[in-house]
Coordinates of C-alpha atoms and ligand atoms in Angstrom, one line a residue:
M1 CA 147.1 53.5 7.7
T2 CA 148.2 56.6 9.7
K3 CA 151.7 57.7 9.1
T4 CA 153.7 58.3 12.2
S5 CA 154.1 62.0 11.4
D6 CA 150.2 62.3 11.2
H7 CA 149.7 60.3 14.4
P8 CA 147.1 62.2 16.6
S9 CA 149.5 62.0 19.5
N10 CA 151.8 64.4 17.7
S11 CA 149.1 67.1 18.1
R12 CA 148.9 66.7 21.9
R13 CA 150.6 69.1 24.2
V14 CA 150.4 68.4 27.9
F15 CA 151.3 71.3 30.2
A16 CA 150.8 72.6 33.7
I17 CA 151.0 76.1 35.2
I18 CA 153.2 76.6 38.2
S19 CA 153.2 79.7 40.4
H20 CA 153.1 81.1 43.9
P21 CA 149.6 81.9 45.1
D22 CA 148.2 85.1 43.8
A23 CA 150.7 85.4 40.9
G24 CA 147.7 85.0 38.5
K25 CA 147.5 81.3 37.6
T26 CA 143.7 81.2 37.7
T27 CA 143.3 84.4 35.8
L28 CA 145.8 83.2 33.2
T29 CA 144.1 79.8 32.9
E30 CA 140.8 81.4 32.4
N31 CA 142.1 83.9 29.8
M32 CA 143.9 81.2 27.9
L33 CA 140.7 79.2 27.7
L34 CA 138.9 82.4 26.5
A35 CA 141.6 83.2 24.0
A36 CA 141.5 79.7 22.6
G37 CA 137.7 79.9 22.4
A38 CA 137.2 77.0 24.8
I39 CA 135.0 79.2 27.1
H40 CA 133.0 82.3 26.2
A41 CA 132.9 84.4 29.4
A42 CA 135.2 85.1 32.2
G43 CA 134.2 83.5 35.5
Q44 CA 133.3 80.2 34.1
V45 CA 136.3 78.3 35.4
A46 CA 135.6 79.5 38.9
A47 CA 131.9 78.9 38.5
R48 CA 132.4 75.4 37.3
G49 CA 134.7 74.7 40.3
Q50 CA 132.0 76.0 42.6
R51 CA 129.4 73.7 41.2
R52 CA 131.6 70.7 41.4
R53 CA 132.7 71.5 44.9
T54 CA 129.1 71.6 46.2
Q55 CA 128.8 68.0 45.2
S56 CA 130.8 66.6 48.1
D57 CA 130.8 67.1 51.8
W58 CA 134.5 67.0 52.6
M59 CA 135.1 69.4 49.9
K60 CA 133.5 71.9 52.3
I61 CA 137.1 72.5 53.4
E62 CA 137.9 73.7 49.9
Q63 CA 134.9 76.0 50.0
E64 CA 135.6 77.4 53.5
R65 CA 139.2 78.2 52.5
G66 CA 138.2 79.3 49.0
I67 CA 140.7 77.0 47.3
S68 CA 140.7 74.0 45.1
V69 CA 142.1 70.9 46.6
S70 CA 141.8 68.8 43.6
S71 CA 143.7 69.4 40.5
S72 CA 141.9 68.6 37.3
V73 CA 142.5 68.6 33.5
M74 CA 141.3 71.1 31.0
T75 CA 141.4 70.4 27.3
F76 CA 141.4 73.1 24.6
E77 CA 142.3 73.3 21.0
H78 CA 144.4 76.0 19.3
R79 CA 146.1 76.0 15.9
D80 CA 145.2 72.3 15.2
L81 CA 146.8 71.2 18.5
V82 CA 145.0 69.7 21.5
F83 CA 146.3 71.2 24.7
N84 CA 145.8 69.4 28.0
L85 CA 146.3 71.8 30.8
L86 CA 146.8 70.0 34.1
D87 CA 145.6 72.3 36.8
T88 CA 147.4 72.3 40.1
P89 CA 146.1 73.7 43.3
G90 CA 147.4 77.2 43.8
H91 CA 147.3 77.8 47.5
E92 CA 150.2 77.9 50.0
D93 CA 148.5 74.8 51.5
F94 CA 149.3 72.8 48.4
S95 CA 149.6 69.1 48.5
E96 CA 151.3 66.2 47.0
D97 CA 148.7 66.3 44.2
T98 CA 150.5 69.4 43.0
Y99 CA 153.8 67.6 42.7
R100 CA 152.3 64.5 41.2
T101 CA 150.5 66.4 38.5
L102 CA 153.8 67.7 37.3
T103 CA 155.0 64.2 36.7
A104 CA 152.4 63.9 34.0
A105 CA 153.2 67.2 32.2
D106 CA 155.6 67.6 29.3
C107 CA 156.0 71.3 29.8
A108 CA 155.3 73.9 32.5
V109 CA 154.4 77.6 32.3
M110 CA 156.0 79.4 35.3
V111 CA 153.9 82.4 36.2
L112 CA 155.8 85.2 38.1
D113 CA 154.3 88.3 39.5
A114 CA 156.3 91.1 37.9
A115 CA 156.5 92.9 41.2
K116 CA 157.6 89.9 43.2
G117 CA 159.7 87.6 41.0
I118 CA 160.5 84.1 42.4
E119 CA 158.5 83.3 45.5
P120 CA 158.8 80.3 47.8
Q121 CA 156.2 78.1 46.2
T122 CA 157.5 78.8 42.7
L123 CA 160.8 77.5 43.9
K124 CA 159.4 74.3 45.3
L125 CA 157.4 73.5 42.2
F126 CA 160.3 74.4 40.0
E127 CA 162.4 71.8 41.9
V128 CA 160.0 69.1 40.9
C129 CA 160.1 70.2 37.3
R130 CA 163.9 70.1 37.4
L131 CA 163.7 66.5 38.8
R132 CA 162.1 65.5 35.5
D133 CA 163.9 68.1 33.4
I134 CA 160.5 69.5 32.4
P135 CA 161.0 72.4 30.0
I136 CA 159.7 75.7 31.4
I137 CA 158.2 78.7 29.7
T138 CA 158.2 81.8 31.9
F139 CA 155.4 84.3 31.9
V140 CA 156.0 87.5 33.8
N141 CA 152.5 88.7 34.7
K142 CA 150.8 91.8 36.0
L143 CA 152.8 94.4 34.0
D144 CA 149.7 96.6 34.2
R145 CA 150.9 97.1 37.8
E146 CA 154.1 98.7 38.9
A147 CA 156.8 96.0 38.3
R148 CA 160.4 95.5 39.3
E149 CA 163.2 96.1 36.8
V150 CA 162.9 93.4 34.2
F151 CA 166.7 92.9 34.2
D152 CA 166.5 92.2 38.0
T153 CA 163.7 89.6 37.5
L154 CA 165.7 87.8 34.8
A155 CA 168.8 87.9 37.0
E156 CA 166.8 86.3 39.8
I157 CA 165.6 83.5 37.6
E158 CA 169.2 82.8 36.6
D159 CA 170.5 82.9 40.2
K160 CA 167.8 81.1 42.1
L161 CA 166.8 78.5 39.5
A162 CA 170.2 78.1 37.7
L163 CA 168.4 78.5 34.4
D164 CA 169.6 80.4 31.3
V165 CA 167.0 83.0 30.4
V166 CA 166.1 84.4 27.0
P167 CA 163.6 87.2 26.8
M168 CA 161.4 86.6 23.7
Q169 CA 159.6 89.9 24.3
W170 CA 160.5 93.1 26.1
P171 CA 157.9 95.2 28.0
C172 CA 157.9 99.0 27.8
A173 CA 157.6 100.3 31.4
S174 CA 154.9 99.0 33.7
G175 CA 151.9 100.1 35.8
R176 CA 150.2 103.2 34.6
R177 CA 153.1 103.9 32.2
F178 CA 152.9 100.4 30.6
K179 CA 152.9 100.9 26.8
G180 CA 153.1 97.4 25.4
M181 CA 155.9 95.1 24.4
A182 CA 158.2 94.2 21.6
D183 CA 158.4 90.8 20.1
L184 CA 162.2 90.4 19.7
A185 CA 162.1 87.9 16.9
S186 CA 159.7 89.6 14.6
N187 CA 160.7 93.2 15.6
M188 CA 157.1 94.2 16.0
F189 CA 155.7 96.2 18.9
L190 CA 152.4 95.3 20.4
P191 CA 150.8 98.4 22.0
F192 CA 148.9 98.1 25.2
T193 CA 145.7 100.2 25.2
A194 CA 144.0 101.7 28.3
E195 CA 141.1 99.2 27.9
G196 CA 143.6 96.3 28.1
E197 CA 144.1 94.0 25.1
H198 CA 146.2 95.4 22.3
G199 CA 146.1 97.3 19.1
A200 CA 147.6 96.3 15.8
A201 CA 151.3 95.5 15.9
L202 CA 153.7 98.3 14.9
A203 CA 157.2 98.1 13.4
L204 CA 159.7 98.3 16.2
G205 CA 161.4 101.8 16.3
S206 CA 158.9 103.2 13.8
A207 CA 157.3 106.6 13.9
E208 CA 153.9 104.9 14.6
M209 CA 155.4 103.1 17.6
A210 CA 156.9 106.4 18.9
A211 CA 153.5 108.0 18.5
S212 CA 151.8 105.1 20.3
I213 CA 154.3 105.4 23.2
D214 CA 153.7 109.2 23.1
D215 CA 156.7 110.0 25.4
Q216 CA 160.0 110.7 23.6
D217 CA 162.2 110.1 26.7
L218 CA 160.5 106.8 27.3
F219 CA 160.7 105.8 23.7
E220 CA 164.5 106.5 23.6
E221 CA 165.1 104.8 26.9
Y222 CA 163.1 101.8 25.8
S223 CA 164.9 101.5 22.4
E224 CA 168.2 101.3 24.3
E225 CA 166.7 98.6 26.7
V226 CA 165.6 96.5 23.7
E227 CA 169.1 96.5 22.4
L228 CA 170.4 95.4 25.8
A229 CA 167.7 92.7 25.9
R230 CA 169.1 91.2 22.7
E231 CA 172.3 90.6 24.4
Y232 CA 170.8 87.6 26.3
G233 CA 171.4 85.8 23.1
E234 CA 169.4 83.4 20.9
F235 CA 166.8 81.0 22.1
N236 CA 168.1 77.4 21.9
E237 CA 165.4 74.9 21.6
Q238 CA 167.5 71.9 22.6
S239 CA 168.6 73.7 25.8
F240 CA 165.0 74.5 26.5
R241 CA 163.9 70.9 25.9
E242 CA 166.6 69.7 28.3
G243 CA 165.4 72.0 31.0
H244 CA 168.4 74.3 31.0
M245 CA 166.9 77.4 29.3
T246 CA 163.7 79.2 29.8
P247 CA 162.2 81.6 27.2
V248 CA 160.5 84.6 28.9
Y249 CA 157.2 86.1 27.9
F250 CA 155.4 89.1 29.4
G251 CA 151.9 90.4 29.8
S252 CA 148.9 91.0 31.9
A253 CA 146.6 88.0 32.3
L254 CA 143.9 90.2 33.8
K255 CA 143.9 92.5 30.8
K256 CA 144.3 89.6 28.4
F257 CA 147.5 91.1 27.1
G258 CA 150.2 88.7 25.9
V259 CA 148.0 85.6 26.6
L260 CA 147.5 84.6 23.0
Q261 CA 151.2 85.0 22.4
L262 CA 151.9 82.7 25.3
I263 CA 149.6 80.0 23.8
D264 CA 151.4 80.5 20.5
A265 CA 154.7 80.0 22.3
L266 CA 153.3 76.7 23.8
A267 CA 152.1 75.7 20.3
Q268 CA 155.6 76.3 19.0
Y269 CA 157.8 75.0 21.7
A270 CA 156.0 72.7 24.1
P271 CA 157.2 69.2 23.3
K272 CA 154.7 66.6 21.9
P273 CA 154.5 63.4 23.9
Q274 CA 157.9 61.7 23.9
I275 CA 159.2 58.1 24.1
E276 CA 159.1 57.0 27.7
K277 CA 161.2 54.7 29.7
C278 CA 159.5 51.7 31.3
T279 CA 160.0 48.1 32.0
K280 CA 158.4 45.3 30.1
N281 CA 158.4 41.9 31.8
G282 CA 160.9 43.4 34.2
Q283 CA 163.4 44.3 31.5
D284 CA 164.3 47.9 30.7
A285 CA 162.3 49.1 27.7
T286 CA 160.6 52.1 26.2
V287 CA 157.2 52.9 24.8
A288 CA 156.6 55.3 21.9
P289 CA 153.4 57.4 21.7
T290 CA 152.8 55.8 18.3
D291 CA 153.1 52.2 19.5
K292 CA 150.0 50.1 18.9
T293 CA 149.3 48.9 22.4
V294 CA 147.8 51.2 25.0
S295 CA 149.8 52.1 28.1
G296 CA 149.7 54.9 30.6
F297 CA 150.0 55.8 34.3
V298 CA 147.7 57.1 37.0
F299 CA 149.0 60.4 38.4
K300 CA 146.1 61.4 40.4
V301 CA 143.1 59.8 42.1
Q302 CA 140.2 62.1 43.0
A303 CA 137.7 60.7 45.5
N304 CA 134.3 61.6 46.7
M305 CA 132.9 63.2 43.6
D306 CA 129.8 61.8 45.2
P307 CA 129.9 61.3 49.0
N308 CA 127.3 58.5 48.9
H309 CA 129.6 56.3 47.0
R310 CA 133.2 55.4 47.5
D311 CA 133.7 56.3 43.9
R312 CA 137.1 57.5 42.7
V313 CA 138.2 58.9 39.4
A314 CA 141.7 57.9 38.5
F315 CA 143.4 60.3 36.0
L316 CA 145.3 58.3 33.5
R317 CA 147.9 59.9 31.3
L318 CA 148.2 57.9 28.1
S319 CA 151.8 57.2 27.0
S320 CA 151.1 55.0 23.9
G321 CA 148.5 53.4 21.7
V322 CA 144.9 54.2 20.6
F323 CA 142.6 53.9 23.6
K324 CA 139.0 52.9 22.7
R325 CA 136.1 53.0 25.1
G326 CA 135.2 49.6 26.6
M327 CA 138.8 48.5 26.4
K328 CA 140.2 46.2 29.1
L329 CA 143.4 47.5 30.7
K330 CA 145.5 45.7 33.2
T331 CA 147.6 47.1 36.0
A332 CA 151.3 46.1 36.1
G333 CA 151.7 43.4 38.6
N334 CA 152.8 44.2 42.1
K335 CA 155.6 42.5 44.0
D336 CA 153.6 39.3 44.2
G337 CA 152.8 39.4 40.5
A338 CA 149.1 40.1 41.0
S339 CA 147.6 42.2 38.3
K340 CA 144.1 43.7 38.1
T341 CA 142.0 44.0 35.0
I342 CA 139.7 47.0 34.5
S343 CA 137.1 47.3 31.8
V344 CA 137.0 51.0 31.0
H345 CA 133.4 51.6 30.0
N346 CA 133.0 55.2 31.1
P347 CA 136.2 57.0 30.5
I348 CA 135.9 60.8 30.9
L349 CA 137.5 63.5 28.8
F350 CA 137.6 66.9 30.5
F351 CA 136.8 69.9 28.4
A352 CA 136.9 73.4 29.8
Q353 CA 133.1 73.4 30.4
D354 CA 132.0 69.8 29.9
R355 CA 132.9 66.3 30.6
E356 CA 132.5 63.9 27.7
L357 CA 132.7 60.1 27.4
A358 CA 136.0 59.4 25.7
E359 CA 135.4 57.1 22.7
L360 CA 139.0 57.4 21.5
A361 CA 142.1 58.8 23.2
Y362 CA 145.8 59.0 22.3
A363 CA 149.1 59.4 23.9
G364 CA 149.2 62.8 25.5
D365 CA 145.5 62.6 26.5
V366 CA 144.3 62.3 30.0
I367 CA 141.2 60.3 30.7
G368 CA 139.3 59.9 33.9
I369 CA 138.5 56.3 34.9
P370 CA 135.7 56.0 37.5
N371 CA 136.4 53.0 39.8
H372 CA 135.8 51.8 43.3
G373 CA 139.3 52.3 44.7
V374 CA 141.0 49.7 42.5
L375 CA 143.4 52.2 41.0
R376 CA 146.1 53.8 42.9
V377 CA 148.3 56.8 42.2
G378 CA 151.4 55.6 40.4
D379 CA 149.7 52.5 38.8
S380 CA 150.8 51.6 35.3
L381 CA 148.0 50.4 33.1
S382 CA 148.3 48.7 29.7
E383 CA 146.6 46.2 27.5
T384 CA 149.2 43.5 28.3
G385 CA 149.7 44.4 32.0
K386 CA 153.4 43.9 31.4
I387 CA 154.4 47.6 31.0
K388 CA 155.5 49.3 34.1
F389 CA 156.5 53.0 34.4
A390 CA 158.8 54.2 37.1
G391 CA 155.8 55.5 38.9
I392 CA 155.1 58.6 40.8
P393 CA 157.8 59.5 43.3
N394 CA 157.0 60.1 46.9
F395 CA 158.1 63.5 48.3
A396 CA 159.4 63.7 51.8
P397 CA 156.6 65.2 54.0
E398 CA 157.1 68.6 55.5
L399 CA 154.6 67.9 58.2
L400 CA 154.5 64.8 60.4
R401 CA 151.5 64.2 62.7
R402 CA 150.7 61.5 65.1
A403 CA 147.2 60.0 64.8
R404 CA 145.5 59.8 68.1
L405 CA 142.0 58.2 68.6
S406 CA 139.5 59.2 71.2
D407 CA 138.5 55.5 71.3
P408 CA 141.7 53.4 71.6
L409 CA 139.8 50.2 70.9
K410 CA 139.4 51.3 67.3
A411 CA 143.1 51.3 66.6
K412 CA 142.9 48.5 64.1
H413 CA 140.1 50.2 62.3
L414 CA 142.1 53.4 62.1
R415 CA 145.1 51.7 60.8
K416 CA 143.1 50.3 57.9
A417 CA 141.6 53.7 57.2
L418 CA 145.0 55.4 57.2
E419 CA 146.4 52.7 55.0
S420 CA 143.6 53.0 52.5
L421 CA 143.9 56.7 52.4
A422 CA 147.7 56.5 52.0
E423 CA 147.2 54.0 49.2
E424 CA 145.0 56.5 47.5
G425 CA 147.7 59.1 47.9
V426 CA 145.9 61.5 50.2
T427 CA 148.7 61.4 52.8
Q428 CA 151.7 59.2 53.5
L429 CA 151.8 56.7 56.4
F430 CA 154.8 55.8 58.5
K431 CA 154.8 53.0 61.0
P432 CA 157.6 53.4 63.6
A433 CA 159.6 50.2 64.2
M434 CA 158.9 50.6 67.9
G435 CA 155.6 51.3 69.5
S436 CA 152.1 51.4 68.0
D437 CA 152.0 55.0 66.8
M438 CA 150.9 55.8 63.3
I439 CA 152.6 58.8 61.8
V440 CA 151.0 60.6 59.0
G441 CA 153.0 62.8 56.6
A442 CA 152.0 65.5 54.1
V443 CA 153.6 68.3 52.2
G444 CA 150.8 70.7 53.1
S445 CA 148.5 71.0 56.1
L446 CA 145.4 70.8 54.0
Q447 CA 146.2 67.2 53.3
I448 CA 145.9 66.5 57.0
D449 CA 142.6 68.3 57.3
V450 CA 141.2 66.4 54.3
M451 CA 142.3 63.2 55.8
A452 CA 140.8 63.9 59.2
E453 CA 137.5 64.9 57.6
R454 CA 137.4 61.8 55.5
I455 CA 138.2 59.5 58.4
K456 CA 135.3 61.0 60.2
T457 CA 132.8 60.9 57.4
E458 CA 133.8 57.7 55.6
Y459 CA 135.0 55.6 58.5
G460 CA 133.2 57.2 61.4
L461 CA 136.3 57.7 63.5
E462 CA 137.2 60.7 65.7
V463 CA 140.9 61.3 65.2
V464 CA 143.2 64.1 66.4
F465 CA 146.4 64.6 64.5
E466 CA 148.8 66.0 67.0
Q467 CA 152.3 67.3 66.8
S468 CA 154.7 64.5 66.4
M469 CA 158.1 64.5 68.1
Y470 CA 159.6 64.1 64.6
Q471 CA 160.0 66.9 62.1
V472 CA 161.8 65.3 59.2
A473 CA 161.4 62.1 57.3
R474 CA 164.0 60.7 54.8
W475 CA 164.1 57.4 53.0
A476 CA 167.2 55.5 54.0
V477 CA 168.9 53.7 51.1
S478 CA 172.2 52.0 50.4
D479 CA 173.8 49.8 47.8
D480 CA 175.1 47.8 50.7
D481 CA 172.2 45.8 52.2
D482 CA 174.2 44.8 55.3
A483 CA 175.1 48.4 56.1
L484 CA 171.5 49.4 55.7
Q485 CA 170.3 46.6 57.9
A486 CA 172.9 47.4 60.6
F487 CA 171.7 51.0 60.6
I488 CA 168.1 50.0 60.9
D489 CA 169.0 47.6 63.8
K490 CA 171.0 50.2 65.6
N491 CA 168.4 53.0 65.2
Q492 CA 165.2 51.3 66.0
G493 CA 163.9 54.3 67.9
A494 CA 164.1 56.5 64.8
I495 CA 163.2 54.1 62.1
A496 CA 159.8 53.6 60.5
E497 CA 158.4 51.8 57.4
D498 CA 156.4 53.5 54.7
L499 CA 153.4 51.9 53.0
D500 CA 155.7 49.9 50.8
G501 CA 157.8 48.7 53.7
A502 CA 160.8 50.9 52.8
P503 CA 162.9 52.1 55.7
V504 CA 162.5 55.8 56.7
L505 CA 164.6 57.8 59.1
L506 CA 162.4 59.9 61.3
A507 CA 164.4 62.8 62.8
K508 CA 163.8 65.8 65.0
S509 CA 165.7 68.1 62.8
Q510 CA 167.6 68.4 59.6
W511 CA 170.7 68.4 61.7
D512 CA 170.0 64.9 62.9
V513 CA 169.7 63.7 59.3
S514 CA 173.1 65.3 58.4
Y515 CA 174.6 63.7 61.5
A516 CA 173.3 60.3 60.5
A517 CA 174.6 60.8 57.0
D518 CA 178.1 61.7 58.3
K519 CA 178.2 58.7 60.6
N520 CA 176.9 56.3 57.9
P521 CA 178.8 57.1 54.6
K522 CA 177.4 54.1 52.9
L523 CA 173.8 55.3 53.3
R524 CA 171.9 58.0 51.6
F525 CA 168.9 59.8 53.1
L526 CA 166.6 60.8 50.3
K527 CA 164.0 63.5 50.1
I528 CA 162.3 61.9 47.1
K529 CA 161.6 58.2 46.7
E530 CA 161.2 56.9 43.2
R531 CA 158.7 54.1 43.1
S532 CA 160.1 51.0 41.6
Ligands
G4P601 P1 146.4 82.5 41.6 O1 145.5 81.6 40.9 O2 147.8 82.4 41.1 O3 146.3 82.4 43.1 O4 146.0 84.0 41.2 P2 144.7 84.6 40.7 O5 144.6 84.4 39.2 O6 143.6 84.3 41.6 O7 145.0 86.2 40.9 C1 145.3 86.7 42.1 C2 145.0 88.2 42.1 O8 145.8 88.9 41.1 C3 143.5 88.5 41.7 O9 143.1 89.7 42.3 C4 143.7 88.7 40.2 O10 142.6 89.5 39.7 C5 145.0 89.5 40.2 N1 145.6 89.4 38.9 C6 145.9 88.3 38.1 N2 146.5 88.7 37.0 C7 146.7 90.0 37.0 C8 147.2 90.9 36.1 O11 147.7 90.6 35.1 N3 147.1 92.3 36.5 C9 146.6 92.7 37.7 N4 146.6 94.0 37.9 N5 146.0 91.8 38.5 C10 146.1 90.5 38.2 P3 142.2 89.6 43.6 O12 141.9 91.0 43.9 O13 142.9 88.8 44.7 O14 141.0 88.9 43.2 P4 139.8 89.3 42.3 O15 138.9 90.0 43.3 O16 140.3 90.3 41.3 O17 139.3 88.1 41.8

C-alpha cells in the first residue's frame, strides 16, 4: 500500500502565472517548459496555440486579435515533481476565465516588468489571489533592459499589494550594464553573459566575481546594495503560505536567465495539494488529497474545439482520490437534489506538446473531460456525488450590455441561448425585475464579442449588444431576509436576478451603490458572489 508520504499527489504542484500584458508571461512559460525539457525549441507554445486556434470558427476572434481566449493546462516534470501550469489569457481584454483559473491554482507566479512594476491587470489578478490567500512568488523580468531601481519596485509591491517582500536574489544593474545576480541564501553570484544565459556561479564578493563584473565602481556599489538587500529579513515560509509574504526572484525570461532558478523556487516552496473544505451530504467536511474516493471541481469549460459539434471540454481539478479512466463520476446535486452521472472514458491530460488519454490521475492533476454541455463551471464531481466544493465565485461584471435582437419574435430563442452560454460561464446574465430586457455582464469586452459570435454561429441569431443604462452590478445580500425583501420590493426598477435567481442591484454608478449601502445598513452589496 502507498504510504501517505509517498502518495503521488504529494509530487503535484499546481500554479498559474499572473501578469499585465507584455510583462513576459508567454516568454517565461515557454522558457520554463524549455528549461524543464518539456519542449525542445522556442516558438512551440505559440505554434501549438496557432494550430489549435485554426480548428474553430469563433476562435477567429482570437486570431484576429492575436490573443488566446482560452486558458489551458500545461504539464511538465522537474526534480521528480509534476507541475501543472494553468495558463491564463494575458491580454487587457481578459475574461472571467482568467479569474476562475486562479481558483484552481495552489500558487501563483507574479511576473513584473522591471521597468514598470505593478500594472493595472497585475493588481486585479492579485486581488483574486488574495481572496483565496494563494501564495505568490514574484519574478521581476526583463533585467536585460533598463529597469527601475529595485528598491522602488519592492516598495511598490509592499505599498500597492500590502505584501511583505523578501528578495531571494539581487540583480547587479540592468540593461546593457546588467551583470548577473546574487543568490542571497547561497552567497553565490550568477554572471549574465552577453549571449544571455549564465556562466558558472562565483562566490559572492570574490575576485572572480569582481573580474566578471569588470567595473570596480559598480562592484563596490553592488556589494553595498547586497548588504542593504539583506535587511529585508528572512524568508518565512508560513507567512508565504498564508499569502502575506512574497519571495522575489529576478531575471530575463527572453535570455533564459533566472528561469531555472524560478522553477527551483517553485519546486521548493509551491505547496502540494492541500486539504480542502467542502460539504458532504450538506454537512461541513473536508477532503484530503490522499482520500480514497475521487473528487474535484470544474474550473473551466472550453467549447467549440470542433465547431461542427457542440462539444465541450470541462477542466476538472482533482482534489482527492485516484482517478482511473472509465470511472463514473457524479455531480453534486443541485437545489432540487438532481445529480448527473458521467462515465469518463476519454479524459485528457495536457502535456506541453501533446494531449494524452489519462489512465490514472491524482489530486493536483487537471483532466479534460469531453462532454456535450452536461458539465458547468463550478460543478463538483465525485464518485459518491455527495461532495460539494464551495464552487467558483462569480465576479461582478465591469461591462454591462443590453442584448437587442434584429428580429424581436426570436426573444424566447435568445433567452435560451443567453442562459445556456451563461451556464457555460461565457458571460453572466441578469434579468431585470421590470421589463423584458436581458442584460449581459462580463469582466472583459472580448467575452461579449465571443458571445455575439457564438449566438450567431450556433444559434443563428443576429444580436447587438448595446450600451446598457447600468454601469455597475452588485449582489445584494443580508442576514435579515425581511430587510432584503423590503429592499427588493422598493427598488424594483434597479433589481435583477442572476442565473441562480440571486438578487442583484444594477446601478448607474458606484456612487449609487454607496448610497444604497448607506440607506440600507442591513444589506451588503458584493463584488464577488461565492456559489453555495
Ligand atoms: P505577455 O505574454 O505577458 O503578454 O508577454 P510576452 O511574453 O509576449 O512578451 C512581451 C514582449 O516582451 C515580447 O516582445 C517579448 O519578446 C518581450 N520580453 C519578454 N521577456 C523579456 C525579457 O526578459 N527581456 C526582454 N528584453 N524582452 C522580453 P515583442 O517585441 O512584443 O514580441 P516578439 O516580437 O519579441 O515576440
